CSV table of C-alpha atoms in Angstrom, one decimal:
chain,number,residue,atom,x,y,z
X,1,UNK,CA,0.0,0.0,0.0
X,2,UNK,CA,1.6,3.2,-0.8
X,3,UNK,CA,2.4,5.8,1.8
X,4,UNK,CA,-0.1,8.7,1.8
X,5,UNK,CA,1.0,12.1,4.0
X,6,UNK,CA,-1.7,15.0,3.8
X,7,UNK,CA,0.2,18.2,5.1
X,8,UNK,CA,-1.7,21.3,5.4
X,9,UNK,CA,0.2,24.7,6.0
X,10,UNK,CA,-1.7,27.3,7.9
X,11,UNK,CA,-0.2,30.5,8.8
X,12,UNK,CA,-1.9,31.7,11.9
X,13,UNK,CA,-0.3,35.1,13.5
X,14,UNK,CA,2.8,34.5,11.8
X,15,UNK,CA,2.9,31.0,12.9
X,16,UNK,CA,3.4,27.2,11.0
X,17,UNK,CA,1.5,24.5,12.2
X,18,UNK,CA,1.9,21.0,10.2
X,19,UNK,CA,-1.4,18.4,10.6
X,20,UNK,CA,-0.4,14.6,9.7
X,21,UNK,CA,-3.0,12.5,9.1
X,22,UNK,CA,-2.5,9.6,11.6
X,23,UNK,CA,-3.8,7.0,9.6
X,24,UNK,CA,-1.0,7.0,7.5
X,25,UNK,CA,2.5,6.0,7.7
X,26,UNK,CA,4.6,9.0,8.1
X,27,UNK,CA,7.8,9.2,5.3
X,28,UNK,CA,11.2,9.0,7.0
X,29,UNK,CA,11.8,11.7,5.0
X,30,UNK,CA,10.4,15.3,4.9
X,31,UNK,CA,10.9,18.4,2.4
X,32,UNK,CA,11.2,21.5,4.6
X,33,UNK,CA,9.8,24.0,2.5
X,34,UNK,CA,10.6,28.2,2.9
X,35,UNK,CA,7.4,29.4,4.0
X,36,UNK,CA,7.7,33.1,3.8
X,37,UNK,CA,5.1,35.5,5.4
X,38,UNK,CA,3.5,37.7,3.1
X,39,UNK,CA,2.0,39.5,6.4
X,40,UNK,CA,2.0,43.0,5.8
X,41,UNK,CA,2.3,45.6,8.4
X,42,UNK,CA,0.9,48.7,8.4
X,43,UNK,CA,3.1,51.4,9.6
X,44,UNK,CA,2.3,55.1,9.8
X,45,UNK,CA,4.5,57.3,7.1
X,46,UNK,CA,4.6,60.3,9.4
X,47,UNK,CA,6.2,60.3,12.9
X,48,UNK,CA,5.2,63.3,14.5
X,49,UNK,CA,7.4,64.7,17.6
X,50,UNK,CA,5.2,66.9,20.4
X,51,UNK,CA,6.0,69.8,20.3
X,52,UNK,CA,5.5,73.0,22.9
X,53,UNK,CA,4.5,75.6,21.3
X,54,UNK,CA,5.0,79.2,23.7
X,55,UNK,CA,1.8,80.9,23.9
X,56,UNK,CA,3.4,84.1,22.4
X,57,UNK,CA,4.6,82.1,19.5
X,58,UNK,CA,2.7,82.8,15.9
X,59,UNK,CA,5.0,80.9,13.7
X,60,UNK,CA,4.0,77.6,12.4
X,61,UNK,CA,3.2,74.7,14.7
X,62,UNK,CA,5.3,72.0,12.4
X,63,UNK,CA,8.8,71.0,13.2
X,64,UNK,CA,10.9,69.4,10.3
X,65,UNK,CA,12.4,66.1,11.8
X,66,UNK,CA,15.8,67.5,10.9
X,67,UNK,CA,15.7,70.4,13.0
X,68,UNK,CA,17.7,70.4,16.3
X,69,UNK,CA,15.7,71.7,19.7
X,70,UNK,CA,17.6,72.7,22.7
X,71,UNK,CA,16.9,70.4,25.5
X,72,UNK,CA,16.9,73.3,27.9
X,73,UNK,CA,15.8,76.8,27.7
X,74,UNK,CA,17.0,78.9,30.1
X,75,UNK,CA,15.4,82.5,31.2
X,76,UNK,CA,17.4,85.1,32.9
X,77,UNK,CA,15.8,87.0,35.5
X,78,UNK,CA,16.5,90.6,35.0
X,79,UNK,CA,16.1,93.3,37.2
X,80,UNK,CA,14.5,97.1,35.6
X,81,UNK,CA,17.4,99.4,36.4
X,82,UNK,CA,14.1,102.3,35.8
X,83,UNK,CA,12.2,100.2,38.7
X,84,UNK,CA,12.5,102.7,41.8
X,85,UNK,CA,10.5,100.9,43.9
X,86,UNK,CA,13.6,98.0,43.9
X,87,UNK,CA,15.3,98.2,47.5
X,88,UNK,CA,18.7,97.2,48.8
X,89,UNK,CA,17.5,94.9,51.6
X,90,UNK,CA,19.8,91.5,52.2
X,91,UNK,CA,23.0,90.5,50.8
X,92,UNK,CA,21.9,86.9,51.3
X,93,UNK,CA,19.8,87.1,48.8
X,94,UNK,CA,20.7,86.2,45.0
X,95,UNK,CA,19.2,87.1,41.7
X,96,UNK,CA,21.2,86.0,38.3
X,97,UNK,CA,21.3,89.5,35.9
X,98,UNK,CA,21.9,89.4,32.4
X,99,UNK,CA,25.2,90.2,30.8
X,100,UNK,CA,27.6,92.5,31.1
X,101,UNK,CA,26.3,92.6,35.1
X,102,UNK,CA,25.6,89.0,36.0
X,103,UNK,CA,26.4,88.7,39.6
X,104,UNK,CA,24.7,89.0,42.9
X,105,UNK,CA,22.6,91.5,44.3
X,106,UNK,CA,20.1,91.5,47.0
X,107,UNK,CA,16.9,93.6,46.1
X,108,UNK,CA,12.8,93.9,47.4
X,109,UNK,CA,10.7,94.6,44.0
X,110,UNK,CA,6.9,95.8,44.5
X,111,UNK,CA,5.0,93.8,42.9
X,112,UNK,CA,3.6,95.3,39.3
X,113,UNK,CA,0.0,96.3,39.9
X,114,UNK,CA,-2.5,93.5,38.8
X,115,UNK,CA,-2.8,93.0,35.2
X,116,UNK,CA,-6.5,94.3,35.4
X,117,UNK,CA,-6.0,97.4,37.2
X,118,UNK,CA,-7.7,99.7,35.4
X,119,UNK,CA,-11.1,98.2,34.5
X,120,UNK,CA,-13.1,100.0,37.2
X,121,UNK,CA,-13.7,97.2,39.7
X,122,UNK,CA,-11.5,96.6,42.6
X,123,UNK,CA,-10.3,93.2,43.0
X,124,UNK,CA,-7.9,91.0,44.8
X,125,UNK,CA,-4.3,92.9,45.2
X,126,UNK,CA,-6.5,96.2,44.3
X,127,UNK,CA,-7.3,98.8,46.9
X,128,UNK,CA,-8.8,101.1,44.4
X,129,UNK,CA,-9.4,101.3,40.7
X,130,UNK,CA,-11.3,104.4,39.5
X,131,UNK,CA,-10.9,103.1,35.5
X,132,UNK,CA,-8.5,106.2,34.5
X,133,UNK,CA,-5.4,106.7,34.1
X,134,UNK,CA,-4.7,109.5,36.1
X,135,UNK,CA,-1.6,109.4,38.6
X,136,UNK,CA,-3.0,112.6,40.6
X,137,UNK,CA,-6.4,111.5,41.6
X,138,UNK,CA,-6.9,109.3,44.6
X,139,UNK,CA,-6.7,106.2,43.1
X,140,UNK,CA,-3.4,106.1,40.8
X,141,UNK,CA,-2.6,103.6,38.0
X,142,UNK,CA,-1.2,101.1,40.7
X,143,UNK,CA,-4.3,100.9,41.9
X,144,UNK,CA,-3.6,101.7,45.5
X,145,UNK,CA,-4.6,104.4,47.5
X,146,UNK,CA,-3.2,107.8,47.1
X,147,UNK,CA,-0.6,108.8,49.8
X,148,UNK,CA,2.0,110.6,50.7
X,149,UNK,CA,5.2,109.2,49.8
X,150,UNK,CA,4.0,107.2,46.6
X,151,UNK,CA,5.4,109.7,44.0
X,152,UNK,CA,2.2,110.9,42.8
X,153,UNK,CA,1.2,114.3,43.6
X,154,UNK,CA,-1.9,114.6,44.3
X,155,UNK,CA,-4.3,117.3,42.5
X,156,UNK,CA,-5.3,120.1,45.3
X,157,UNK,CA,-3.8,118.3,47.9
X,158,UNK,CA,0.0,117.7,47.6
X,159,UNK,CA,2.4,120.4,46.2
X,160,UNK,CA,5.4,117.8,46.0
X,161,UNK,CA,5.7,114.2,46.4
X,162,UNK,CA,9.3,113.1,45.9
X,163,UNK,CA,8.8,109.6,47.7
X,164,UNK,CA,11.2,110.7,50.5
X,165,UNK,CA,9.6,114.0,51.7
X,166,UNK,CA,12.2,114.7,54.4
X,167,UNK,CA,13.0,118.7,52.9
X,168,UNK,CA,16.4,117.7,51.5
X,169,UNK,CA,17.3,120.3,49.2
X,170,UNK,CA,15.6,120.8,45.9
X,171,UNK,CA,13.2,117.9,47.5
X,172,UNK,CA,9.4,118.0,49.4
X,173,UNK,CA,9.1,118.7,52.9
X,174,UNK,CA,7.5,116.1,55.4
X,175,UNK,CA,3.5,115.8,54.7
X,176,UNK,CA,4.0,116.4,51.0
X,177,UNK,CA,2.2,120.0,51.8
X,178,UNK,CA,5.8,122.3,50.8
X,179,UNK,CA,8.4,121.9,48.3
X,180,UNK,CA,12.3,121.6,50.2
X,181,UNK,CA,14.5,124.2,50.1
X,182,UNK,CA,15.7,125.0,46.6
X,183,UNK,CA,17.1,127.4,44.4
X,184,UNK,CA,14.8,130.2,43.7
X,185,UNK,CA,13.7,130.8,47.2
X,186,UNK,CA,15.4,133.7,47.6
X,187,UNK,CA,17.3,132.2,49.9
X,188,UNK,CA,20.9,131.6,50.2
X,189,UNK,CA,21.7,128.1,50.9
X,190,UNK,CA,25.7,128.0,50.5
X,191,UNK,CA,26.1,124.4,52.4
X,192,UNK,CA,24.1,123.0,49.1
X,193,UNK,CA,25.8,124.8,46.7
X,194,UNK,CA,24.2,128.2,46.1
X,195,UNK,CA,26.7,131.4,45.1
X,196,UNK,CA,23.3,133.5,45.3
X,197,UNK,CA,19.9,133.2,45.4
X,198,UNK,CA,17.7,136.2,44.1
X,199,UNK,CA,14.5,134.4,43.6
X,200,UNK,CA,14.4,134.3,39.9
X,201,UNK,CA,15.8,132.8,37.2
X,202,UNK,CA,16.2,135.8,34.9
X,203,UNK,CA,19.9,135.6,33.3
X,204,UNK,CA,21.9,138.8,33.4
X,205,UNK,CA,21.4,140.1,36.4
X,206,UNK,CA,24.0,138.6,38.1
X,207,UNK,CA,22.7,135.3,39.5
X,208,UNK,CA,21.7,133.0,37.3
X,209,UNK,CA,20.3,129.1,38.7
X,210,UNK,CA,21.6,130.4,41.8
X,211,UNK,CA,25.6,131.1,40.3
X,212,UNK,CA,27.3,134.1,39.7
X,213,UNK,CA,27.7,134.9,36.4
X,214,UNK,CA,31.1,135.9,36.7
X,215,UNK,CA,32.4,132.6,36.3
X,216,UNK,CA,35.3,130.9,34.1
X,217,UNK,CA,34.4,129.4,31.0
X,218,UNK,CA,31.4,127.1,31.2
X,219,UNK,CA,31.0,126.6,35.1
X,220,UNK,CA,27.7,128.9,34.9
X,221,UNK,CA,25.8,126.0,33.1
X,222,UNK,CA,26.4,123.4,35.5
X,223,UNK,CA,23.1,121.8,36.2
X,224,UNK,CA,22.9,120.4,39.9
X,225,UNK,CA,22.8,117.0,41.2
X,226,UNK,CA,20.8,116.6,44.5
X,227,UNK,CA,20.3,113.5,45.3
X,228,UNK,CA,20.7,112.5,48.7
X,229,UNK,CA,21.0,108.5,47.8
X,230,UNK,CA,24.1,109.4,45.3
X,231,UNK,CA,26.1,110.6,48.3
X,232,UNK,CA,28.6,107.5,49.7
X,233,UNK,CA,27.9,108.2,53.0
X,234,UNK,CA,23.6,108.2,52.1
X,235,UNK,CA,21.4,105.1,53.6
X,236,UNK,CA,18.8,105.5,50.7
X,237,UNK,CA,18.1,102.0,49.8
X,238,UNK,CA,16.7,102.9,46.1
X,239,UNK,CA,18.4,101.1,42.9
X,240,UNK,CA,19.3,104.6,40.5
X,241,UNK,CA,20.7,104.2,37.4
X,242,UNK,CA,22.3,107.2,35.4
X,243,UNK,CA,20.9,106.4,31.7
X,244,UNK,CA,18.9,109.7,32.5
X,245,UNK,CA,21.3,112.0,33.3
X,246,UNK,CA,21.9,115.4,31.1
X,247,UNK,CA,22.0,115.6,27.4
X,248,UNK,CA,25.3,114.2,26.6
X,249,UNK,CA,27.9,117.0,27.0
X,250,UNK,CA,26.0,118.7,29.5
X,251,UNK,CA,28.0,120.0,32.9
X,252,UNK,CA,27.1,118.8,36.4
X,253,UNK,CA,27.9,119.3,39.6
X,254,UNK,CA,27.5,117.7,43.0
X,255,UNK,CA,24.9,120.0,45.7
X,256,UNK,CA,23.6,119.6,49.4
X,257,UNK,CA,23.2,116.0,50.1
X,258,UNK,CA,24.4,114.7,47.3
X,259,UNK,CA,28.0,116.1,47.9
X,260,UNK,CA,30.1,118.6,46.7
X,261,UNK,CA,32.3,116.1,44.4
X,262,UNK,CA,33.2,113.1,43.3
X,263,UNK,CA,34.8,110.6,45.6
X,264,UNK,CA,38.5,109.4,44.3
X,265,UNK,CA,38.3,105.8,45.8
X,266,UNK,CA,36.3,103.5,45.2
X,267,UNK,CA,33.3,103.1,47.4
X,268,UNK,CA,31.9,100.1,48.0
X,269,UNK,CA,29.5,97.9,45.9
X,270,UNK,CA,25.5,99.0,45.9
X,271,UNK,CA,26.3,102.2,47.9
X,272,UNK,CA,25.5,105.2,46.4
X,273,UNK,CA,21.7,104.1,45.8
X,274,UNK,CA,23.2,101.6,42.8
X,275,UNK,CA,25.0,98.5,42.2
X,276,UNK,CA,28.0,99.6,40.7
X,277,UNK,CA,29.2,103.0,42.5
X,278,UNK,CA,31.0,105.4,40.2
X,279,UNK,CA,33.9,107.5,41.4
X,280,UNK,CA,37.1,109.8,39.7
X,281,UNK,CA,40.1,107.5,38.9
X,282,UNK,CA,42.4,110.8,39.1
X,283,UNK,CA,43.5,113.6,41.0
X,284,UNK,CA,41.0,116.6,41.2
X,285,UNK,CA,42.3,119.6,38.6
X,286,UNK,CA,43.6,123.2,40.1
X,287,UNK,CA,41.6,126.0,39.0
X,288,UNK,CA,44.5,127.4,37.1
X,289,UNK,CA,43.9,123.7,35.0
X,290,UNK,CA,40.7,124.6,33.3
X,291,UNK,CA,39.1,121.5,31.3
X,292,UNK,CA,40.9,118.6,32.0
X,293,UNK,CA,40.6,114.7,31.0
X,294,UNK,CA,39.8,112.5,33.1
X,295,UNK,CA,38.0,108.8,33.8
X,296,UNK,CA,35.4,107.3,36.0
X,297,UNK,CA,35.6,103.6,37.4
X,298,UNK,CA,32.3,101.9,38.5
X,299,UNK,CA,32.9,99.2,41.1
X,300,UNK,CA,31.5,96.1,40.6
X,301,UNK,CA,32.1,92.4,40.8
X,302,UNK,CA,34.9,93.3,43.5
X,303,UNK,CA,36.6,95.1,40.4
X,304,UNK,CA,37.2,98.5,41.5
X,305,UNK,CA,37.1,99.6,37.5
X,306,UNK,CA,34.9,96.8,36.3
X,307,UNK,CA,33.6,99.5,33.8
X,308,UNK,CA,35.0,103.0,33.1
X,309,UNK,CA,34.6,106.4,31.0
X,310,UNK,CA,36.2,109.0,29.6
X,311,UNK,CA,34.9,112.4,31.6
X,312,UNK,CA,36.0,116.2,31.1
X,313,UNK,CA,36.3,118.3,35.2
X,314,UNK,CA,37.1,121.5,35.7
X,315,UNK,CA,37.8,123.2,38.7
X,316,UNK,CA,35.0,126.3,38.6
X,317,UNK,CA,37.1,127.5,42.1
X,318,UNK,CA,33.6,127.3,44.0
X,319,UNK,CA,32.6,124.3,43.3
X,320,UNK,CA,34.2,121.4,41.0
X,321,UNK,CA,31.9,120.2,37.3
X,322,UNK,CA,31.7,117.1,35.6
X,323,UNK,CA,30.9,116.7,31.9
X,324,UNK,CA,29.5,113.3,32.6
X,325,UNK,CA,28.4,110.8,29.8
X,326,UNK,CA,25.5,108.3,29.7
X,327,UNK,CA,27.3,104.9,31.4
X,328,UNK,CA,27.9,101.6,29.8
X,329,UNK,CA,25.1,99.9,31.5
X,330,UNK,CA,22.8,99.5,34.4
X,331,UNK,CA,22.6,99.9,37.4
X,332,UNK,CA,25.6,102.7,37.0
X,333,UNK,CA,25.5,105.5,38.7
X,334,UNK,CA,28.0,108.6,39.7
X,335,UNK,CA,28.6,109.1,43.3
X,336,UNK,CA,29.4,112.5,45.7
X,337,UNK,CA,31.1,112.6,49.1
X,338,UNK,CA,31.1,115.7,51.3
């Protein structure tokens, strides 16, 4: 009887299975035949990688897949050298700044006013909002209440707000009700800088912004610098910055508080009402000198000249002026010392 073998081939999942009918004597020899799966997968054509998109971005949403995204992004915090309402408060305290200042500093920033101020209903953080944007009413664009000491002047009820309002000269007087002591009162204040005071401003007649007019060369155009905080010696706790000084080219000179020059050592980082303090690398000129060149260091990162300008003094014989360009960078600020 001849030998009968019924194979049947079955792929199931990828998978042989042989059935021998067991009636039948089995062949010593078997054919292994290539049994090759014809199981196609389908695979998608596009791969798409998530992306996060910023919610300020408006370019398109798609990413090439050759394109190269940094695994880290990394935001600087940087502090407004404008912001005067940034205090000096603990030298534990470190914040990274942007280039060319990174470093430490300690600071207190008031918080921005809430993004809704403004829309005439007081809510949380608000203690007013009026809907205007009036900063001498009694409700401000911070949205708090008016008072003395915020910097607003208020409308028929301050005559000077200067935040400090301790009568320092060419300043406000406590209780924001009288302006300080200043030039133009018609009277002589020689301890902050006045020559002569005759209660006007009228050129010609002898005293003019409070200086004889008999002066050498330029000294009769110096315009004063007040500011109590720019004085080494001052405790004001207020981050200034000099990016708004004078018109490049103009003269200044150091008054009351402030000083009556320019220190020639270095003072010591964030006094002065600034990070980096600026003082004369240089001996101070005789009168005899008359416009001399000269530079000013600004300390920082225990570099006493991290940064440093070219300046013009001249000795004016009663006081000393500084033609004093815009600095590199903030927080820079020129100092005085008494």
């Amino acid at each position: 009887m001849a030998t009968r073998a019924i194979v049947f081939a079955h792929l199931i999942s990828g998978c042989f299975a042989v059935k021998i009918d067991t009636t039948d004597t089995l062949s010593t020899s078997i054919t292994t035949d290539t049994l090759t799966d014809t199981l196609t997968d389908t695979l998608p054509t596009t791969i798409t990688t998530p992306t996060t998109i910023e919610p300020t971005d408006t370019g398109p949403t798609t990413i090439e897949p050759t394109d190269t995204l940094p695994t880290t992004i990394t935001t600087p915090t940087t502090i407004d050298p404008t912001d005067t309402d940034a205090t000096i408060t603990d030298p534990t305290f470190t914040t990274i700044f942007t280039d060319p200042t990174v470093t430490s500093v300690t600071v207190t920033v008031t918080t921005e006013p809430p993004s809704d101020c403004g829309n005439g209903l007081v809510e949380d953080g608000e203690e007013c909002d009026d809907g205007n944007s009036s900063d001498t009413d009694e409700c401000p664009t911070t949205c708090k209440t008016a008072v003395c000491g915020d910097g607003f002047v208020r409308a028929g009820v301050e005559v000077c707000d200067d935040k400090l309002n301790d009568n320092s000269y060419e300043g406000c007087a406590p209780g924001c009700s009288a302006l300080g002591p200043r030039c133009g009162d018609n009277v002589l204040q020689a301890d902050e800088g006045e020559l002569c005071d005759d209660g006007n401003q009228t050129a010609g007649d002898g005293c003019n912004a409070c200086l004889t007019e008999n002066l050498p060369g330029e000294c009769g155009q110096a315009v004063a610098l007040p500011q109590p905080g720019r004085n080494v010696a001052s405790q004001v706790e207020e981050v200034e910055c000099d990016l708004d000084l004078p018109v490049e080219g103009q003269w200044s000179r150091f008054v009351g508080s402030a000083g009556k020059r320019m220190p020639t050592a270095a003072p010591p980082q964030f006094s002065c009402g600034t990070h980096a303090p600026g003082w004369l690398n240089g001996s101070e000129p005789a009168p005899a000198d008359g416009v001399v060149a000269r530079e000013v260091c600004f300390h920082w990162e225990d570099e006493t000249c991290h940064f440093k300008v070219p300046i013009a003094v001249q000795n004016c014989g009663p006081f000393i002026m500084y033609r004093l360009p815009t600095p590199p960078t903030c927080a820079l600020r020129y100092c005085g010392v008494d």
